[in-house]
Amino acid sequence: MAAKTEKLLQVKNLKKYFNVSRKDVLKAVDGVTFDVYKGETLGLVGESGCGKSTTGRTIIRLYDPTDGEVIFDGQDIGGKLNRNEKKNLSKRMQMIFQDPYASLNPRMMVKDIIAEGIDIHHLAKSPKERMDRVYKMLETVGLNREHANRYPHEFSGGQRQRIGIARALAVDPDFIIADEPISALDVSIQAQVVNLMQELQEKQGLTYLFIAHDLSMVKHISDRVGVMYLGNMAELASSDDVYDHPLHPYTQSLLSAIPVADPEIERTRERIILEGDVPSPIDPPSGCRFRTRCPFAMDICAKVRPKWHEAEKNHWVACHLHDEEIKTEKV
Amino acid sequence: GSSSSNDSSSKGSSTELAKDQTLTMSINADIPTLDPNLATDTTSTNAIDMTQSGLTRMHNNKFEWDLAKGEPKVSADKKTYTFTLRDQKWSDGKPVTAQDFVYGWHRQNDPAAKPAYNFLFASVGIKNAAKIEDPDNKAYYGKYDKLGIKALDDKTLQVTLEQAAPPFFYSILSQPQFFPVREDVVKKNGSKYATSADTMLYSGPFVLSDWKKGTGWTYKKNKDYWNAKETKLKTVNFKVVKESGTAVNMYKTGSSDIVQLSAEFIDQFKKQYPKEVQSSVNAGTYYLYINEKTNKNLKNLNLRKALNAAIDRQGLTQTILNDGSVPSNYVVPKDFTAGPDGKDFRSKHPDGFSAGESSEAKSYWNKAKKELGIKSLKINFLSQDTSKVKQIDAYIANQIKKNLPGVTVEVNEQPWANYLKLNNEFKYDIAFSGWFPDYQDPMTYLDMWTTNNPMNTIGWSNKKFDSLIKDAQTNTADVTNRWNDLVSAEELMMSEYPIVPLFQQGYTWAQKSYVKGYSQPSYGPEFDFSKAYILKH
Amino acid sequence: MDHLLEIKDLNVVFHIFGADVQAVRGINLQLDKGETLAIVGESGSGKSVTSKSIMGLIPNPPGEIATGEILFEGNDLVQYTQKQMQKIRGKDISMIFQDPMTALNPTMKIGKQIMEGLIKHQGLSKHDARERAVELLQLVGIPNPEKRVDEYPHQFSGGMRQRVVIAIALACNPKILIADEPTTALDVTIQAQILDLMRDLQEKTGTAIILITHDLGVVANLAKRVAVMYGGKIVETGTLDEIFYNPKHPYTWGLLSSMPKLHAKTDKLLAIPGTPPDLSHPPKGCPFAARCPYAMKVCIDHMPEYTELSKTQKAACWLLDERAPKVVPPSTIGVGGEA
Amino acid sequence: MGRYILKRVGYMIVTFYVVVTLTFLSMKMLPGTPFKFANRLTPEQLNQLKHYYGLDQPVPIQYLHYLWNFIHGDLGGSFQYGMQPVTEFLFQRFPVSLQLGFESMVFGTVLGILLGIVSGINRGRVLDWGTVVLTVVFISIPSFIFAAILQYFFSVQIRIFPVIGWSGPMTHVLPVISIGVGVMATVARFMRTEMVEVLNQDYIVTAQAKGLSTSAVIYKHAIRNAMIPIVTVIGPLTSAVVTGSLVIENIFAIPGIGSQFVDAIVTNDYPMIMGTTELYAGLFIGTILIVDILYGIIDPRIRVSGGKPS
Amino acid sequence: MANSNTDITKESFAKVNLADTESEKITGESVSAWKDALRRFVTNKGAMASMIIIAAIVLFAIIGPHFFGYDIDDQDVSRANLPPKIGALTWIPAFNGYENGVDIYKEKNVTKNYWFGTDQFGRDLWTRTWKGTQISLIIALIATLADVFIGVVYGGVSGYFGGMIDTVLQRILEIIAGIPNLVWIILLMLIMRPGLITITIAILATSWLSMARIVRGEMLKLKNQEFVLASRTLGAGDGRIIFKHLIPNSIGMIIINTMFSVPNAIFFEAFLSFIGLGIRQPQASLGSLINDGYQMLQIHPYQTLYPGIIISLLLICFNIMGDGLRDAFDPKLRR
Ligand SMILES: Nc1ncnc2c1ncn2[C@@H]1O[C@H](COP(=O)(O)OP(=O)(O)OP(=O)(O)O)[C@@H](O)[C@H]1O
Ligand SMILES: Nc1ncnc2c1ncn2[C@@H]1O[C@H](COP(=O)(O)OP(=O)(O)OP(=O)(O)O)[C@@H](O)[C@H]1O
Ligand SMILES: [Mg+2]
Ligand SMILES: [Mg+2]
């Protein structure tokens, strides 16, 4: 794969806090920094509740960021946006959702679902043009014209997910955030969707932020992968780097935990089994978020929050084990 | 009185008295108060009538001497009356004295005691009463000690009037407002006075022995009553039952001996228990006000006649009310008072002054239309919102609509207080109303129609009528002349049809055949069981 | 040979609004002592219905076991009355459900939920049952079990709840444990904990496990034998290695090749096109025919019989008929065998 | 939890204050006077009376006065009962209504829960259908019609129960049934829905999988969970029953607060109307509070987190 | 292993080419969620029967009053309190014009038949009953419509905008709900005249609360659904989200709740009639008819019976229909 270098999206120290009660603040995303290059797929993995969706939703401005910068194609979109700016943004940045059952309005026909973006942005001059675009979108995602007049509940999960993709593509965006687009689908169907997304990327030069917790699928589709833990980014590198020599203990244990569909490997594999569950984001551990479950936790981990730094070339990590300063101190 | 105290009709199994002289009745309201000075409603009044005594007592529509030992000594100018009291003890053993009467009368005229019915004193013409009750009269207002009553000694009571006593003087003395009151008991109990069975003293044929608020009460025979030998009943139970259906069910199952019947049950009872159904007419009269003050059309006599003729009273009393009420076309009810000649007031015009049959209504209406130059008429019919009245309203509205083509009636049913307000402000065309006597005299039905009387809320005015009434009020001494004045006044009034008389109220009740001597007279106690008894059964 | 459990020609029908859903259409299965059998397959292929049939928990109405036998130690459970079934459930055969969040009664203490089965089946006193409950919690790796027996489910995290569910299932040392997607609702790191736990426990107790999942990774991790279901039927069964390294049914091929490989580079995943059949109007022939890249005329009209490929492996596919053209399975499934 | 209760009590006080103010204001909007014989009084006499009752002062002063007295437990004197304190009447009558309401609630709730369970378990079968129709019928028949029929049948025709009264246990039967069937129907409907809901839950299957008998599953797992939400219906229902029994009280001549209240309205007895209204409101608000707290106690999920699960 | 099927020939093993699009084919006609719900509803026997009964009652409410040419206020005391008599059905004791074994028609010399009998004013109860049904239905309709609108708007605003607005609106709602129904009625009763407006206001004062709660809940649930978020990311404004997404998806709940508030309104009107706040004479509603007849319950039970039957039927049918709709719209039952 050719190296992609032009930055389409820059996320800097993004934070999103929710006020869950008068006292409590839930730090769903607590200072993540990463770039997305034009034409690449950046995978985002992590356990449930670690803030993947929140990151995606904050970038696309479903949520207003608590702090931090989001720069999209040179333009800062992290601050206050007026209606028009939001609308323009929505043409260039789109989202695909997780639940194929909940993401389509059951009361609308497929054609109206797909045409929603066209209608909002007045992309069609006549009803005929509108329908033409709808048909084109349907064909693009491998459905046919007859499907335009049907209702979502008549479709299977994979088909619905393709309708969701068609809806996002209808406004001709550059950047798509896919929030677990396949995790609710059957194994045999997942490949349909993933293949389709890859095809589209090749044809239309799309850029993806691909959120999932299925690491093998993320690895398959992504150029680079970011690993999140409890609102923080733990590691970010090219997918091969992340899988072949992960630096962060969390990434390591995560990788070892995935059961592989190969009995041979499964029989011989050593696992790093993590103790306990993910702590609550309302009251996260001090210092390094992962230290409570980390097999290598040190004293400093409780005191100092590890720096997000480029430990190797294009391999970012936030862990004291890989922090040069601390390493040298120790040695 | 025509009340059916049918002692004679004892076709029952025997005439022997039952051992258990207990009578049980249901009633639809609790006793609000036992205080004679505060009582305004029939239930309180009845309770006071049965448990206390005044100078006189009403029985079967006639007064009897009660605590007064017979006729008083009357002065020559007929203005001063000196009563001698009988020996009667209060239920705490102390004698009833003339001072108790003085205190009672004073208290009734003391604004601080918040009496509501003291205008009776002025109506009778007790000396200074009118002035004492008039807040504008700075010199007299509230100075009840200037009232014309004096205790000459413990047993002698002197009453002074402004003029010769009107004929109803002795009968009105049976009203609780004129009863003796024990000052020490009032003072001792304060605000609790007369609110329960034991914060009150008794001097009547019965004592109140048990009063459970909301449930009922019990009277026991008062052995110390001077006329106790005539009291046959040992116990009388009253049960508070608000649903007429429930009361009837109690009667049917034998848990009460007497039940007041509402219209719907009467036919059934007449079929099922023909011997037990009793009825009497009382002195309540009902009529329609006609607003002549603010409604020009209604000044037309033919229109008023048309209204009068339009209503079929027979249908109203027979089918809608069905409770013994009788159609009326007069102002003063029948069987209420007798004149100096001993004849009933109604004897000269027994059927009143009908403007005609309903078939004639149309011709009056046609004449009126011509005279007024109108084609149709909209009538605002003011009434009250109680369920029984609503039925009457529906009937009357329909009668007028049906018999006077072109007239539309809009019924405006209001709560009592609002009704009064609209009525006083003349915001109506016709209004349903009724009258109960304050005292036993035709005057109580007639004087309110005089010009400028605050009760005259119809705007009718007739000089001749005014002078006849005035004459009757001032010349109390000439009894026959006064009587004739009143008869003429009614004749005069009804020639102009300022109101549309509808009916004279009747009561229908059922009493078990073993109950004798019970009556519901037209004036006096509502339920008179003072001389009732139970036959063996 | 006497199996611990043997299912013969099981048919389950649901009579629902306007249609009869033939959820399970004539399946045959055997399970031996101490063995782990995985049932994999498409969503809606009848995996859960099969397991519920074994437990006698098909909701009736609308469900009904139309025909078939479920022989447990030689006795046909289909003929059992509810009373008889209640003696088997939880004691000889027990079950773990997919969603630990809803599988526990929210208003009953954890301890009591574990104790219920013990008291019922082993006649333990309250006190003994409680002690055993604490032991069980300890066994499934819940710290502080003495304290936690008296807590309520909502005070437990998802992973811990699933451990509790397992503890309940294991309470009476059942001969068969049916685990219906025991880890689907859990995070990978927790899933690893649970899978470890299950394997340990099986080693200790020798319980036979029926593992239902659609995650082939989990199958590879835990199972000894695999049955692949599609459209209410078992299309292929065999040992773990046979299914993974020498599959014969095109659906199995598709299943295996649509999974990305973590340790090998795949350029493009092999997708199975189309959607599974509607079981209220099941196809006459092979249920997979409509989506099968090798489909032949015969597949559409005739259901293939099983072909015994080895002592342990058999598959139902017309490609295995000698008249059928030879096809090469897709290379993506790695170890390719020829059909 | 403590915070939660405190918050609820706060709302309760505000609500109650609103009720007190509303009753006061609407009383002031009333036409006419409380004096029955107003038509026989001169305007002067009327003013005099108004002065006695403090009705001639400006409304805000009357209001403050009223609030002040209210805080001190003085609801004024009843106009129709010669200024006897209203509180006395309320204290005398209320316990009867409360007892009637309580007995009806127990009767209705117990039967309703049973019926709801039976119906829920047999969803879609004849028994369920029968119960559904029965409950709707009972909800549809006004309680006074039902009471009248019961009285006619059981007291007049068969003569098992006395026509009126509130003394022995026999006198309680008919009124309690008359009110109770409505409660029963409401509770049964609610319980049925909850049962159906609960029986579809996974933990029921878990319980069945443990090998528990059907009755144990229903009794120990389904019913308890289905009954928790019932508490929320019972609260408002209780006060609706206690306050709504006025018609029944009249039919069976029960000396409760309801019949008293009707009288008060008919006679424009302001203080009595206000007092009773406030009592009703207090009762209602109180039960809702108790129910909320109770809910927290019964449902372990709230006990810890302090708030209803959404 | 060998296949015994004789019709399997060599060419059966020819490969068929299934086009990709072929496998995507959906058979059967397109059904919207509405049609789907409708179908389920139609197969629900109880609900359908209820709907037919309601339709019949509505029909009679419209044509019934014109059967005999009587007006609702056609009084004639000479024919008062006649029991029901239907010429063709005199063999049924309930319709032979007898009361307590006496032929009342003969006794009163009445030749015409009155199907539901007459009241104490001699008014034809058939006419009055159906006219009353009309009024009751209109009251229910007015009240329900208003209730729906207030409830939907209040709940919608509260749920959709959330935040401070929601908090404030919810606190207000809590306080309103904290005041018992009876208290509202009493206050109204004291200051208003009976009649249609009073009835409507009385119903409104309290009944929209549940609708508001339900709509708010729906809004809270829906506004975070992915399809709404999707619409947001496409740049949709509040108006589009509300009218295209939220309302169409909560309308099922709104309809169901309406089905339950219709009988509530009818029942409530009856209760208001009972305490004297109902419709005014000579107008009649089912509630006022029952209340009038109630006085006669022991003597002329038929005067309560027919309005009673109709009101009960209405309540029962609306309730069963509501249940049916709930099932029809239940997402859990959908496949
Ligand atoms: N609108 C919200 N209000 C309050 N808390 C929220 C909100 N959205 C998310 N959270 C919380 O923020 C944290 C991160 O949630 P997020 O949905 O981003 O996780 P995720 O990584 O996408 O998890 P999953 O894999 O389950 O989708 C969680 O603890 C979640 O409960
Ligand atoms: N209670 C039920 N009522 C109606 N149909 C049912 C019911 N339970 C299952 N089915 C049907 O039976 C078929 C098989 O369902 P089953 O739950 O066994 O699938 P599964 O293989 O377990 O799928 P998943 O992987 O999604 O759990 C499905 O088509 C389903 O619709
Ligand atoms: Mg997420
Ligand atoms: Mg399943």
PDB file of C-alpha atoms in Angstrom, chain C residues 128-287:
ATOM      1  CA  ASP C 128     -25.081 -26.188  53.319  1.00  0.00           C
ATOM      2  CA  ALA C 129     -26.382 -24.784  50.078  1.00  0.00           C
ATOM      3  CA  ARG C 130     -25.030 -21.415  50.996  1.00  0.00           C
ATOM      4  CA  GLU C 131     -21.644 -22.812  51.764  1.00  0.00           C
ATOM      5  CA  ARG C 132     -21.647 -24.585  48.467  1.00  0.00           C
ATOM      6  CA  ALA C 133     -22.685 -21.363  46.725  1.00  0.00           C
ATOM      7  CA  VAL C 134     -19.701 -19.609  48.220  1.00  0.00           C
ATOM      8  CA  GLU C 135     -17.488 -22.460  47.056  1.00  0.00           C
ATOM      9  CA  LEU C 136     -18.917 -22.220  43.573  1.00  0.00           C
ATOM     10  CA  LEU C 137     -18.334 -18.472  43.405  1.00  0.00           C
ATOM     11  CA  GLN C 138     -14.794 -19.096  44.481  1.00  0.00           C
ATOM     12  CA  LEU C 139     -14.489 -21.757  41.822  1.00  0.00           C
ATOM     13  CA  VAL C 140     -15.558 -19.417  39.038  1.00  0.00           C
ATOM     14  CA  GLY C 141     -13.096 -16.860  40.291  1.00  0.00           C
ATOM     15  CA  ILE C 142     -15.167 -14.292  42.054  1.00  0.00           C
ATOM     16  CA  PRO C 143     -13.117 -12.549  44.723  1.00  0.00           C
ATOM     17  CA  ASN C 144     -14.629 -12.147  48.156  1.00  0.00           C
ATOM     18  CA  PRO C 145     -17.353 -14.749  47.662  1.00  0.00           C
ATOM     19  CA  GLU C 146     -18.582 -14.710  51.285  1.00  0.00           C
ATOM     20  CA  LYS C 147     -19.541 -11.119  50.877  1.00  0.00           C
ATOM     21  CA  ARG C 148     -20.768 -11.249  47.353  1.00  0.00           C
ATOM     22  CA  VAL C 149     -23.263 -14.067  47.803  1.00  0.00           C
ATOM     23  CA  ASP C 150     -25.466 -11.506  49.480  1.00  0.00           C
ATOM     24  CA  GLU C 151     -25.303  -8.965  46.727  1.00  0.00           C
ATOM     25  CA  TYR C 152     -27.672  -8.392  43.856  1.00  0.00           C
ATOM     26  CA  PRO C 153     -26.869  -8.882  40.165  1.00  0.00           C
ATOM     27  CA  HIS C 154     -26.738  -5.188  39.388  1.00  0.00           C
ATOM     28  CA  GLN C 155     -23.788  -4.880  41.710  1.00  0.00           C
ATOM     29  CA  PHE C 156     -21.818  -7.227  39.445  1.00  0.00           C
ATOM     30  CA  SER C 157     -20.082  -6.421  36.195  1.00  0.00           C
ATOM     31  CA  GLY C 158     -20.965  -8.272  33.007  1.00  0.00           C
ATOM     32  CA  GLY C 159     -18.075 -10.681  33.221  1.00  0.00           C
ATOM     33  CA  MET C 160     -18.822 -11.471  36.824  1.00  0.00           C
ATOM     34  CA  ARG C 161     -22.452 -12.041  36.069  1.00  0.00           C
ATOM     35  CA  GLN C 162     -21.535 -14.515  33.396  1.00  0.00           C
ATOM     36  CA  ARG C 163     -19.393 -16.295  35.977  1.00  0.00           C
ATOM     37  CA  VAL C 164     -22.376 -16.409  38.275  1.00  0.00           C
ATOM     38  CA  VAL C 165     -24.491 -17.864  35.488  1.00  0.00           C
ATOM     39  CA  ILE C 166     -21.840 -20.500  34.987  1.00  0.00           C
ATOM     40  CA  ALA C 167     -21.746 -21.181  38.689  1.00  0.00           C
ATOM     41  CA  ILE C 168     -25.498 -21.715  38.654  1.00  0.00           C
ATOM     42  CA  ALA C 169     -25.191 -24.087  35.711  1.00  0.00           C
ATOM     43  CA  LEU C 170     -22.415 -26.063  37.333  1.00  0.00           C
ATOM     44  CA  ALA C 171     -23.929 -26.143  40.801  1.00  0.00           C
ATOM     45  CA  CYS C 172     -25.144 -29.734  40.627  1.00  0.00           C
ATOM     46  CA  ASN C 173     -22.304 -31.167  38.559  1.00  0.00           C
ATOM     47  CA  PRO C 174     -24.396 -31.706  35.452  1.00  0.00           C
ATOM     48  CA  LYS C 175     -23.515 -34.334  32.939  1.00  0.00           C
ATOM     49  CA  ILE C 176     -24.184 -31.948  30.102  1.00  0.00           C
ATOM     50  CA  LEU C 177     -23.636 -28.215  30.019  1.00  0.00           C
ATOM     51  CA  ILE C 178     -25.229 -26.339  27.166  1.00  0.00           C
ATOM     52  CA  ALA C 179     -23.583 -22.972  26.604  1.00  0.00           C
ATOM     53  CA  ASP C 180     -25.583 -20.838  24.201  1.00  0.00           C
ATOM     54  CA  GLU C 181     -23.246 -18.118  23.020  1.00  0.00           C
ATOM     55  CA  PRO C 182     -21.713 -17.755  26.460  1.00  0.00           C
ATOM     56  CA  THR C 183     -19.327 -14.972  25.519  1.00  0.00           C
ATOM     57  CA  THR C 184     -20.991 -13.069  22.699  1.00  0.00           C
ATOM     58  CA  ALA C 185     -22.038 -10.229  24.951  1.00  0.00           C
ATOM     59  CA  LEU C 186     -18.636  -9.881  26.539  1.00  0.00           C
ATOM     60  CA  ASP C 187     -15.504  -7.989  25.704  1.00  0.00           C
ATOM     61  CA  VAL C 188     -12.610  -9.946  24.265  1.00  0.00           C
ATOM     62  CA  THR C 189     -10.516  -9.743  27.406  1.00  0.00           C
ATOM     63  CA  ILE C 190     -13.419 -10.924  29.524  1.00  0.00           C
ATOM     64  CA  GLN C 191     -14.269 -13.533  26.919  1.00  0.00           C
ATOM     65  CA  ALA C 192     -10.788 -14.935  27.280  1.00  0.00           C
ATOM     66  CA  GLN C 193     -11.266 -15.166  31.043  1.00  0.00           C
ATOM     67  CA  ILE C 194     -14.548 -17.006  30.618  1.00  0.00           C
ATOM     68  CA  LEU C 195     -13.260 -19.416  28.002  1.00  0.00           C
ATOM     69  CA  ASP C 196     -10.314 -20.232  30.226  1.00  0.00           C
ATOM     70  CA  LEU C 197     -12.632 -20.797  33.094  1.00  0.00           C
ATOM     71  CA  MET C 198     -14.852 -23.122  31.105  1.00  0.00           C
ATOM     72  CA  ARG C 199     -11.962 -25.189  29.927  1.00  0.00           C
ATOM     73  CA  ASP C 200     -10.572 -25.497  33.447  1.00  0.00           C
ATOM     74  CA  LEU C 201     -13.915 -26.462  34.825  1.00  0.00           C
ATOM     75  CA  GLN C 202     -14.471 -29.086  32.203  1.00  0.00           C
ATOM     76  CA  GLU C 203     -11.126 -30.616  32.984  1.00  0.00           C
ATOM     77  CA  LYS C 204     -12.051 -30.753  36.642  1.00  0.00           C
ATOM     78  CA  THR C 205     -15.610 -32.001  36.338  1.00  0.00           C
ATOM     79  CA  GLY C 206     -15.623 -33.930  33.105  1.00  0.00           C
ATOM     80  CA  THR C 207     -18.872 -32.415  32.036  1.00  0.00           C
ATOM     81  CA  ALA C 208     -19.864 -32.728  28.398  1.00  0.00           C
ATOM     82  CA  ILE C 209     -20.363 -29.346  26.796  1.00  0.00           C
ATOM     83  CA  ILE C 210     -22.503 -28.279  23.906  1.00  0.00           C
ATOM     84  CA  LEU C 211     -21.105 -24.949  22.830  1.00  0.00           C
ATOM     85  CA  ILE C 212     -23.235 -22.799  20.611  1.00  0.00           C
ATOM     86  CA  THR C 213     -21.610 -19.866  18.916  1.00  0.00           C
ATOM     87  CA  HIS C 214     -21.006 -18.240  15.621  1.00  0.00           C
ATOM     88  CA  ASP C 215     -17.509 -17.213  16.513  1.00  0.00           C
ATOM     89  CA  LEU C 216     -15.194 -19.740  14.900  1.00  0.00           C
ATOM     90  CA  GLY C 217     -12.383 -18.491  17.093  1.00  0.00           C
ATOM     91  CA  VAL C 218     -14.215 -19.643  20.160  1.00  0.00           C
ATOM     92  CA  VAL C 219     -14.884 -22.963  18.497  1.00  0.00           C
ATOM     93  CA  ALA C 220     -11.255 -23.446  17.667  1.00  0.00           C
ATOM     94  CA  ASN C 221     -10.398 -22.631  21.245  1.00  0.00           C
ATOM     95  CA  LEU C 222     -12.777 -24.928  23.043  1.00  0.00           C
ATOM     96  CA  ALA C 223     -14.438 -27.584  20.922  1.00  0.00           C
ATOM     97  CA  LYS C 224     -13.511 -31.171  20.087  1.00  0.00           C
ATOM     98  CA  ARG C 225     -16.232 -31.744  17.603  1.00  0.00           C
ATOM     99  CA  VAL C 226     -18.203 -29.320  15.449  1.00  0.00           C
ATOM    100  CA  ALA C 227     -21.644 -29.363  13.875  1.00  0.00           C
ATOM    101  CA  VAL C 228     -22.381 -26.723  11.255  1.00  0.00           C
ATOM    102  CA  MET C 229     -25.990 -25.699  10.975  1.00  0.00           C
ATOM    103  CA  TYR C 230     -27.701 -23.892   8.185  1.00  0.00           C
ATOM    104  CA  GLY C 231     -31.379 -23.285   7.581  1.00  0.00           C
ATOM    105  CA  GLY C 232     -32.538 -25.566  10.374  1.00  0.00           C
ATOM    106  CA  LYS C 233     -30.361 -28.423   9.300  1.00  0.00           C
ATOM    107  CA  ILE C 234     -26.940 -29.754  10.168  1.00  0.00           C
ATOM    108  CA  VAL C 235     -25.036 -29.456   6.913  1.00  0.00           C
ATOM    109  CA  GLU C 236     -21.757 -30.818   8.125  1.00  0.00           C
ATOM    110  CA  THR C 237     -20.272 -32.349  11.231  1.00  0.00           C
ATOM    111  CA  GLY C 238     -16.824 -33.550  12.097  1.00  0.00           C
ATOM    112  CA  THR C 239     -13.959 -33.218  14.479  1.00  0.00           C
ATOM    113  CA  LEU C 240     -12.489 -29.818  15.056  1.00  0.00           C
ATOM    114  CA  ASP C 241      -9.611 -30.445  12.706  1.00  0.00           C
ATOM    115  CA  GLU C 242     -11.753 -32.004  10.040  1.00  0.00           C
ATOM    116  CA  ILE C 243     -14.029 -29.002   9.933  1.00  0.00           C
ATOM    117  CA  PHE C 244     -11.262 -26.423  10.004  1.00  0.00           C
ATOM    118  CA  TYR C 245      -8.756 -28.146   7.789  1.00  0.00           C
ATOM    119  CA  ASN C 246     -10.832 -30.392   5.596  1.00  0.00           C
ATOM    120  CA  PRO C 247     -14.318 -28.978   5.282  1.00  0.00           C
ATOM    121  CA  LYS C 248     -16.525 -30.393   2.599  1.00  0.00           C
ATOM    122  CA  HIS C 249     -19.609 -28.282   2.566  1.00  0.00           C
ATOM    123  CA  PRO C 250     -19.607 -25.003   0.619  1.00  0.00           C
ATOM    124  CA  TYR C 251     -21.256 -23.242   3.534  1.00  0.00           C
ATOM    125  CA  THR C 252     -18.439 -24.294   5.808  1.00  0.00           C
ATOM    126  CA  TRP C 253     -16.050 -23.059   3.201  1.00  0.00           C
ATOM    127  CA  GLY C 254     -17.799 -19.764   3.025  1.00  0.00           C
ATOM    128  CA  LEU C 255     -17.892 -19.462   6.780  1.00  0.00           C
ATOM    129  CA  LEU C 256     -14.193 -20.111   7.115  1.00  0.00           C
ATOM    130  CA  SER C 257     -13.127 -17.920   4.253  1.00  0.00           C
ATOM    131  CA  SER C 258     -15.222 -14.950   5.264  1.00  0.00           C
ATOM    132  CA  MET C 259     -13.177 -14.650   8.422  1.00  0.00           C
ATOM    133  CA  PRO C 260     -10.097 -12.486   8.136  1.00  0.00           C
ATOM    134  CA  LYS C 261      -6.958 -14.168   9.348  1.00  0.00           C
ATOM    135  CA  LEU C 262      -5.103 -12.442  12.082  1.00  0.00           C
ATOM    136  CA  HIS C 263      -1.837 -14.082  11.243  1.00  0.00           C
ATOM    137  CA  ALA C 264      -1.937 -14.169   7.509  1.00  0.00           C
ATOM    138  CA  LYS C 265      -2.497 -11.485   5.009  1.00  0.00           C
ATOM    139  CA  THR C 266      -5.712 -11.701   3.066  1.00  0.00           C
ATOM    140  CA  ASP C 267      -6.366  -9.307   0.306  1.00  0.00           C
ATOM    141  CA  LYS C 268     -10.007  -9.784  -0.028  1.00  0.00           C
ATOM    142  CA  LEU C 269     -12.481 -11.683   2.088  1.00  0.00           C
ATOM    143  CA  LEU C 270     -14.638 -14.248   0.467  1.00  0.00           C
ATOM    144  CA  ALA C 271     -18.152 -13.171   1.101  1.00  0.00           C
ATOM    145  CA  ILE C 272     -21.174 -15.395   0.933  1.00  0.00           C
ATOM    146  CA  PRO C 273     -23.673 -13.404  -1.081  1.00  0.00           C
ATOM    147  CA  GLY C 274     -27.339 -13.199  -0.323  1.00  0.00           C
ATOM    148  CA  THR C 275     -29.316 -13.927   2.807  1.00  0.00           C
ATOM    149  CA  PRO C 276     -30.342 -17.051   4.680  1.00  0.00           C
ATOM    150  CA  PRO C 277     -33.637 -18.741   3.767  1.00  0.00           C
ATOM    151  CA  ASP C 278     -36.930 -17.864   5.327  1.00  0.00           C
ATOM    152  CA  LEU C 279     -37.774 -20.809   7.540  1.00  0.00           C
ATOM    153  CA  SER C 280     -41.466 -20.225   7.350  1.00  0.00           C
ATOM    154  CA  HIS C 281     -41.189 -21.182   3.686  1.00  0.00           C
ATOM    155  CA  PRO C 282     -38.070 -23.364   3.665  1.00  0.00           C
ATOM    156  CA  PRO C 283     -36.656 -24.281   0.256  1.00  0.00           C
ATOM    157  CA  LYS C 284     -37.421 -27.707  -1.083  1.00  0.00           C
ATOM    158  CA  GLY C 285     -33.827 -28.568  -1.764  1.00  0.00           C
ATOM    159  CA  CYS C 286     -30.587 -27.695  -0.074  1.00  0.00           C
ATOM    160  CA  PRO C 287     -31.145 -24.639   2.127  1.00  0.00           C
TER     161      PRO C 287
END
